[in-house]
mmCIF file of C-alpha atoms in Angstrom:
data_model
loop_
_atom_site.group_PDB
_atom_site.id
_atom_site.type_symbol
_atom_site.label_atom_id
_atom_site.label_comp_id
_atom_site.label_asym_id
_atom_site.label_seq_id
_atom_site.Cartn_x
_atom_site.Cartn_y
_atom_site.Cartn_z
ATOM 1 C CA UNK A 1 18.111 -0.963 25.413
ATOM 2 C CA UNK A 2 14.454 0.755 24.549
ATOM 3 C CA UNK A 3 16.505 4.250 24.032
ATOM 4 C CA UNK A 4 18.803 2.421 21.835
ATOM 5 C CA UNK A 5 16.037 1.464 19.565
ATOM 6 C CA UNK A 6 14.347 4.756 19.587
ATOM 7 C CA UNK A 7 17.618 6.199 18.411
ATOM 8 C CA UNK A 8 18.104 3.676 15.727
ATOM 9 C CA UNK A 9 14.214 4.090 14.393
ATOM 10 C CA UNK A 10 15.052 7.758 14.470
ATOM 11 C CA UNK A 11 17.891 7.597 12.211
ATOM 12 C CA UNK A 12 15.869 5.568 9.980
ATOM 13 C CA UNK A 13 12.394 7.542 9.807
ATOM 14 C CA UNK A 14 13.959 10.902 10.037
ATOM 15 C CA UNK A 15 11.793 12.101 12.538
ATOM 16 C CA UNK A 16 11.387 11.497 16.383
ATOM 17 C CA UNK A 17 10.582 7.869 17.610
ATOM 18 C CA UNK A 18 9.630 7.620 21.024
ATOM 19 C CA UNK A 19 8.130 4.475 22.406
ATOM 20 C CA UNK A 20 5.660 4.856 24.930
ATOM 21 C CA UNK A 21 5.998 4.360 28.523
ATOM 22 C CA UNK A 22 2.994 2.196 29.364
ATOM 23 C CA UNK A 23 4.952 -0.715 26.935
ATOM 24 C CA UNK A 24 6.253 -3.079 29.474
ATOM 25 C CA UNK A 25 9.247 -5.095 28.834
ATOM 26 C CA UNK A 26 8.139 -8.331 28.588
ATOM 27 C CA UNK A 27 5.782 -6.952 25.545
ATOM 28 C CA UNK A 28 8.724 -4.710 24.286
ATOM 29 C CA UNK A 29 11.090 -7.783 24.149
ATOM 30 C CA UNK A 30 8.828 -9.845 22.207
ATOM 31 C CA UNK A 31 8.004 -7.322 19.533
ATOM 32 C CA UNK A 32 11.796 -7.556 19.280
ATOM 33 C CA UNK A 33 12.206 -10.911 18.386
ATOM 34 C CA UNK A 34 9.636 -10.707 16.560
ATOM 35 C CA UNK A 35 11.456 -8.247 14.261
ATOM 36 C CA UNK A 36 14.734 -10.269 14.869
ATOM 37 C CA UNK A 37 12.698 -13.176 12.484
ATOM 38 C CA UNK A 38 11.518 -10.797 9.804
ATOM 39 C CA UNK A 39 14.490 -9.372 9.329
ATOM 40 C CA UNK A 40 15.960 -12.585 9.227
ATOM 41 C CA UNK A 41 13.421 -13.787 6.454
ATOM 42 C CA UNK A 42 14.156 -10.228 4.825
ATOM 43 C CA UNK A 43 17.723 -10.592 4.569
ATOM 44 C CA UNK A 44 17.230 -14.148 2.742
ATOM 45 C CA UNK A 45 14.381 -12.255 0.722
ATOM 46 C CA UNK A 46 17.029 -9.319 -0.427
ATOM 47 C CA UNK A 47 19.160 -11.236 -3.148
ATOM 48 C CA UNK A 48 16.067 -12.123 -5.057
ATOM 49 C CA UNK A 49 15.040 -9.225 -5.492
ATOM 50 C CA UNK A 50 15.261 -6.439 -8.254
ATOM 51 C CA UNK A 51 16.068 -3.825 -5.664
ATOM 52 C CA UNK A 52 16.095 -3.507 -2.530
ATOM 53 C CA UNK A 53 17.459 -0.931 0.843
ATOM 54 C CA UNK A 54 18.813 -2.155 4.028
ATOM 55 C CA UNK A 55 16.229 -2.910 6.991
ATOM 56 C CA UNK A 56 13.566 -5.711 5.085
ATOM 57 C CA UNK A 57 11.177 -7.154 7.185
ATOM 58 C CA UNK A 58 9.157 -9.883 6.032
ATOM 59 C CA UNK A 59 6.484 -11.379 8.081
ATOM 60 C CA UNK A 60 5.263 -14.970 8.432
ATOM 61 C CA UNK A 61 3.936 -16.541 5.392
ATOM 62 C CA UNK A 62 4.663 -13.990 3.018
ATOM 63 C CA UNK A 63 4.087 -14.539 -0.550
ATOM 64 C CA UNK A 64 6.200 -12.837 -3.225
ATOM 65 C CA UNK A 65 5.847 -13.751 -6.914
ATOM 66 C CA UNK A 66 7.817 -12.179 -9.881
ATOM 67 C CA UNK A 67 10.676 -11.142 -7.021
ATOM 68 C CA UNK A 68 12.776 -9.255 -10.106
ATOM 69 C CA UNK A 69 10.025 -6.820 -10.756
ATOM 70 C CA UNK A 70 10.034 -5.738 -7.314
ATOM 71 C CA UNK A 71 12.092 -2.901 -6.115
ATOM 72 C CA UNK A 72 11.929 -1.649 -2.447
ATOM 73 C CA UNK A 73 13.755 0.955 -0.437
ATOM 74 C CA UNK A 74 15.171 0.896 3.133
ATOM 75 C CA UNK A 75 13.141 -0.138 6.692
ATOM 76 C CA UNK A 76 10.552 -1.743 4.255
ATOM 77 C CA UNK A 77 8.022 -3.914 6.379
ATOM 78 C CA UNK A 78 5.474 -6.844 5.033
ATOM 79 C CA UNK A 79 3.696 -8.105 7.600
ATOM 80 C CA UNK A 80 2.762 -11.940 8.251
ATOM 81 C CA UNK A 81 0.377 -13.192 5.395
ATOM 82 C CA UNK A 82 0.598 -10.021 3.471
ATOM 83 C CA UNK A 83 1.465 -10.378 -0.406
ATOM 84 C CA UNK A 84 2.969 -9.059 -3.745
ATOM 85 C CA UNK A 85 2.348 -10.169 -6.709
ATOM 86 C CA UNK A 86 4.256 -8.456 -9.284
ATOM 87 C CA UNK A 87 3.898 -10.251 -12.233
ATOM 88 C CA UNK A 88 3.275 -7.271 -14.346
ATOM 89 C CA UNK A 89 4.200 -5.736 -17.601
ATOM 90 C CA UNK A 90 6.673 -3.206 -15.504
ATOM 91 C CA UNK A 91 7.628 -2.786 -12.191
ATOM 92 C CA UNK A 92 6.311 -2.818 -8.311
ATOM 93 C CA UNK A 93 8.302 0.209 -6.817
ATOM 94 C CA UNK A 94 8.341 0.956 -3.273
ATOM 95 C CA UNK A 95 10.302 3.562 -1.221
ATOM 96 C CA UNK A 96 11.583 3.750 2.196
ATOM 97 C CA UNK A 97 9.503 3.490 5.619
ATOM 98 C CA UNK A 98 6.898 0.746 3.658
ATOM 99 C CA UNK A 99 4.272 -1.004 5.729
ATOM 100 C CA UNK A 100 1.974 -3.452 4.566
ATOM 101 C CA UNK A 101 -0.366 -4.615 7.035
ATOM 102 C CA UNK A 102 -1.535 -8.358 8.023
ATOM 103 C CA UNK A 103 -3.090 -10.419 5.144
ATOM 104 C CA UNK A 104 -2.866 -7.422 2.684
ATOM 105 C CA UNK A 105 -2.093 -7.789 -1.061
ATOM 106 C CA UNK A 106 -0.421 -6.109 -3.920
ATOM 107 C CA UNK A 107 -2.272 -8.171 -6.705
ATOM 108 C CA UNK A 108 -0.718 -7.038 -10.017
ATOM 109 C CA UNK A 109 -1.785 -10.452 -12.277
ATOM 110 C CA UNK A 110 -5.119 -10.832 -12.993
ATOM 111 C CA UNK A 111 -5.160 -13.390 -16.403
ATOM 112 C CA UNK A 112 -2.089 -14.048 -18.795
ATOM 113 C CA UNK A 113 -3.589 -12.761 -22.022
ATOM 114 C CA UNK A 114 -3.381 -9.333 -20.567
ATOM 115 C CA UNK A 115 -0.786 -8.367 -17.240
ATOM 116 C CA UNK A 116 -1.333 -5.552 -15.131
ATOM 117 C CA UNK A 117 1.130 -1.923 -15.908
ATOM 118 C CA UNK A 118 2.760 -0.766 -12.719
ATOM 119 C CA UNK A 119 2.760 0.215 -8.974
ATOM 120 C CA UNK A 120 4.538 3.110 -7.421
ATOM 121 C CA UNK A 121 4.648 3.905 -3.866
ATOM 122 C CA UNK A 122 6.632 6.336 -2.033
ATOM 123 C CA UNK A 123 8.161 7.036 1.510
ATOM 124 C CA UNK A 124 6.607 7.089 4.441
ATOM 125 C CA UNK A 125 3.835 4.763 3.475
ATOM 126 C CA UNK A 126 1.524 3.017 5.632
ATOM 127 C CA UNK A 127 -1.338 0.444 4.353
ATOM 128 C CA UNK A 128 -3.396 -1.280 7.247
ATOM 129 C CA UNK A 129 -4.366 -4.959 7.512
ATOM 130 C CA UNK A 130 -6.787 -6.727 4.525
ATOM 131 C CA UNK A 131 -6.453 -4.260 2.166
ATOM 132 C CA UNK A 132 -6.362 -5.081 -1.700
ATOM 133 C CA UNK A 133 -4.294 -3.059 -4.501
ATOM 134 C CA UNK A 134 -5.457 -4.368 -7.722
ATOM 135 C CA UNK A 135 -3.139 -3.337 -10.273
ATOM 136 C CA UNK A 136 -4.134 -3.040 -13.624
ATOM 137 C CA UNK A 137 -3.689 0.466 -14.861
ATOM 138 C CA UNK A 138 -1.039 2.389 -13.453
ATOM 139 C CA UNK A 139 -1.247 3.384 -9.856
ATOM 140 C CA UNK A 140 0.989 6.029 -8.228
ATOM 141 C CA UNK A 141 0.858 6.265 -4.246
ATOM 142 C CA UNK A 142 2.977 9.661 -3.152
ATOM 143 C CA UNK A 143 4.694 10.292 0.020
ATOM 144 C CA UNK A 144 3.696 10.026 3.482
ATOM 145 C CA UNK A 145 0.332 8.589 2.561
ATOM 146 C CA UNK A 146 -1.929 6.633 5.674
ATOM 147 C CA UNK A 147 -4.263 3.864 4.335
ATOM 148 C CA UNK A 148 -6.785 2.667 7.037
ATOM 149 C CA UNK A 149 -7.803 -1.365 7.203
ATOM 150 C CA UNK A 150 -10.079 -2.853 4.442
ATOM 151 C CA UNK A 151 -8.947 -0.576 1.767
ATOM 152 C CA UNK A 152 -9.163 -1.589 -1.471
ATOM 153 C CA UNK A 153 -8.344 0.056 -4.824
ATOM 154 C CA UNK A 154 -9.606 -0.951 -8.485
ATOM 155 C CA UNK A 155 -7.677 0.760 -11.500
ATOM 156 C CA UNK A 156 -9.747 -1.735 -14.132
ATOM 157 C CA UNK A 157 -13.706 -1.460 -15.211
ATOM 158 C CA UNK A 158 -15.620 -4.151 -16.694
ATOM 159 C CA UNK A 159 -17.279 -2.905 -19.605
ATOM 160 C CA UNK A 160 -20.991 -3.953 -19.910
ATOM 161 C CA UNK A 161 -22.714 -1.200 -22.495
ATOM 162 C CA UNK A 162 -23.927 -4.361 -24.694
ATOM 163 C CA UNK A 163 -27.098 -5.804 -23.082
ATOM 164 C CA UNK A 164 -26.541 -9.027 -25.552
ATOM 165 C CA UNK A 165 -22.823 -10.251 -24.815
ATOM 166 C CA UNK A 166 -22.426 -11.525 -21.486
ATOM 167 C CA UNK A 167 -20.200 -8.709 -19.174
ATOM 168 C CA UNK A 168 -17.444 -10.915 -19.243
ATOM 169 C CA UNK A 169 -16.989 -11.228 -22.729
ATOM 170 C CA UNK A 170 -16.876 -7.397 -23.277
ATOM 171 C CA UNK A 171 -13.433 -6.713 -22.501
ATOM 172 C CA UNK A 172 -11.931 -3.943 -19.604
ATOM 173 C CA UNK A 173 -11.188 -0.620 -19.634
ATOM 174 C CA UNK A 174 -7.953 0.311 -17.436
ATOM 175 C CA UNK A 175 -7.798 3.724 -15.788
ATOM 176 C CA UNK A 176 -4.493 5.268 -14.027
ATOM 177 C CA UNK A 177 -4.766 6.125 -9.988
ATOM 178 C CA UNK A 178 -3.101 8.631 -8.313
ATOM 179 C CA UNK A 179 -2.719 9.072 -4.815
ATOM 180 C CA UNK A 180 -0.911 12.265 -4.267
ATOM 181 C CA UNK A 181 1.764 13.019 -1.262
ATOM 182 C CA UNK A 182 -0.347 13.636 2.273
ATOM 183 C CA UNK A 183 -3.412 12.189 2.092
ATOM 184 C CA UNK A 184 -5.298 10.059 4.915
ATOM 185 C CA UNK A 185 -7.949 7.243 3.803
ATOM 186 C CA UNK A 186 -9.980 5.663 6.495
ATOM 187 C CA UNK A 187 -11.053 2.261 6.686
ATOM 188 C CA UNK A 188 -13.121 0.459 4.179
ATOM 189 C CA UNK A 189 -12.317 2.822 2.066
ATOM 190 C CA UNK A 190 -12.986 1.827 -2.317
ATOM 191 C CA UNK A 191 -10.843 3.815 -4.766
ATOM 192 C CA UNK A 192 -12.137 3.412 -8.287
ATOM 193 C CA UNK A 193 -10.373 3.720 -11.829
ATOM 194 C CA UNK A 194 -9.614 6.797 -13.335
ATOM 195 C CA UNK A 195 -9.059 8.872 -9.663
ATOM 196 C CA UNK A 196 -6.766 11.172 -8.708
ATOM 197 C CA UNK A 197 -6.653 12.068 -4.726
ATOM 198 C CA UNK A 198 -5.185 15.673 -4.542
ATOM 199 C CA UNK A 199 -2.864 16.464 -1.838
ATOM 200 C CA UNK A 200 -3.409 16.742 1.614
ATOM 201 C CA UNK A 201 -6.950 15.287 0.902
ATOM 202 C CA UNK A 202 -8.659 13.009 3.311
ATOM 203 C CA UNK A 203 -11.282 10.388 2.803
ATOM 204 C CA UNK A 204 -13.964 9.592 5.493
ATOM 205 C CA UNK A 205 -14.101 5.706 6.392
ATOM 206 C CA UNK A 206 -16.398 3.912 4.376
ATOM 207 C CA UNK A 207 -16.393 6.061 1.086
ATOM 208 C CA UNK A 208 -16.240 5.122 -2.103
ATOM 209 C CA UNK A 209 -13.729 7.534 -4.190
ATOM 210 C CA UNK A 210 -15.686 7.828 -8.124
ATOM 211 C CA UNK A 211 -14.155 11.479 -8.957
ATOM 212 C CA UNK A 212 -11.023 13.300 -8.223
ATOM 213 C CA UNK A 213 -10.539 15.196 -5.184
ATOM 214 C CA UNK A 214 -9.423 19.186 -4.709
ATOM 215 C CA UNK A 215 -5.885 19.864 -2.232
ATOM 216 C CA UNK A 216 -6.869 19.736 1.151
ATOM 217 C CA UNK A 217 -10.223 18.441 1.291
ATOM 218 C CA UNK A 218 -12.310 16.264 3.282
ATOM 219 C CA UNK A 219 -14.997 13.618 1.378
ATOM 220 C CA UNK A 220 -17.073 11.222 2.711
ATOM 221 C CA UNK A 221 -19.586 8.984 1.042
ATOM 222 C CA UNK A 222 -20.917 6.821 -1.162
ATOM 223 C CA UNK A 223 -20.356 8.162 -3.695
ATOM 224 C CA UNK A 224 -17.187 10.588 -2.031
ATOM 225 C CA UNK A 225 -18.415 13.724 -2.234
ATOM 226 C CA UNK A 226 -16.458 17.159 -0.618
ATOM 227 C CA UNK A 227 -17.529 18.011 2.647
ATOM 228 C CA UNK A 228 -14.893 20.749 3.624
ATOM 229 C CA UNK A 229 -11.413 21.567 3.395
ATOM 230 C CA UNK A 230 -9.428 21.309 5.701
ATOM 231 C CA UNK A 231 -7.917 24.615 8.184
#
């Protein structure tokens, strides 16, 4: 049965799947049926949706709003009390071999008067548990891109140059991110408006990401700032 599975994960990541010895069956069997129920859930999910691949896993007490903005690709996986909200002026666009961890959201409303752009996300894509994507401007997440836990990203600024007005009255200014194909973020990791994360690039847990990166290095900080690239 277990090299049945590895063969059919294979086939669906493209790349070798081996599960590990030292799982016993009792645990293997109830990770199982455990993904027996979200795909379940996921199949029910699928007509609702704008778009969506074979192989959708939703998790326990999953929220989706604004289902026909949200386009996902094949072996797509939202894990219990995870979240999209994708009532934005486009679309939420995700590509094969998604993971979104426990009690993580894709938060694309923020007030009525003024909806957030778009998300897109490609394959291989892994975000960790109670991370927040706040989408305001657009945000662009590449290919085979890791995301530690606690991640969050901000592509909107309060403006607050006018000591007088109270910050709240004096409007937002939205910034594009761009996460490029490659990249590894640690945990607790901030992303901030206006960023672009070059390939290959990796960000040090904790950080907070202010500037763009250069391919293939390695920040830490707060503020990020290049440590050394990588060999």
């Amino acid at each position: 049965m277990i090299k049945g599975i590895e063969k059919i994960i294979t086939k669906l990541k493209g790349t070798p799947y081996i599960i590990d010895n030292n799982l016993t069956l009792f645990a293997f069997l109830g990770i199982l049926l455990k993904r027996t129920g979200m795909l379940l859930r996921g199949i029910l999910t699928q007509p609702f949706l704008l778009e969506s691949g074979h192989l959708f896993f939703r998790g326990r007490k999953v929220s989706l709003t604004g289902k026909k903005k949200i386009k996902v690709g094949k072996g797509v996986t939202l894990s219990d009390y995870s979240g999209i909200n994708a009532n934005l002026k486009n679309f939420v666009s995700i590509g094969d071999n998604f993971s979104l961890g426990e009690r993580s959201f894709i938060e694309g409303f923020g007030v009525m008067t003024d909806l957030g752009n778009e998300i897109t996300i490609g394959n291989n894509v892994g975000i960790a548990a109670n991370s927040l994507i706040s989408v305001r401007g657009n945000i662009t997440i590449g290919d085979d891109v890791i995301i530690g836990p606690y991640f969050s990203l901000h592509s909107e600024n309060h403006n607050f140059s006018d000591r007088v007005s109270p910050i709240r009255m004096q409007g937002v200014t939205r910034k594009n991110v761009i996460i490029e194909d490659d990249v590894w973020i640690g945990a607790k990791v901030t992303v901030l408006a206006g960023v672009t994360i070059k390939r290959g690039s990796v960000i040090a847990a904790g950080s907070v990401v202010t500037k763009d990166t250069t391919e293939f290095g390695i920040y830490g900080g707060v503020p990020a700032k290049f440590i050394k690239e990588r060999k």
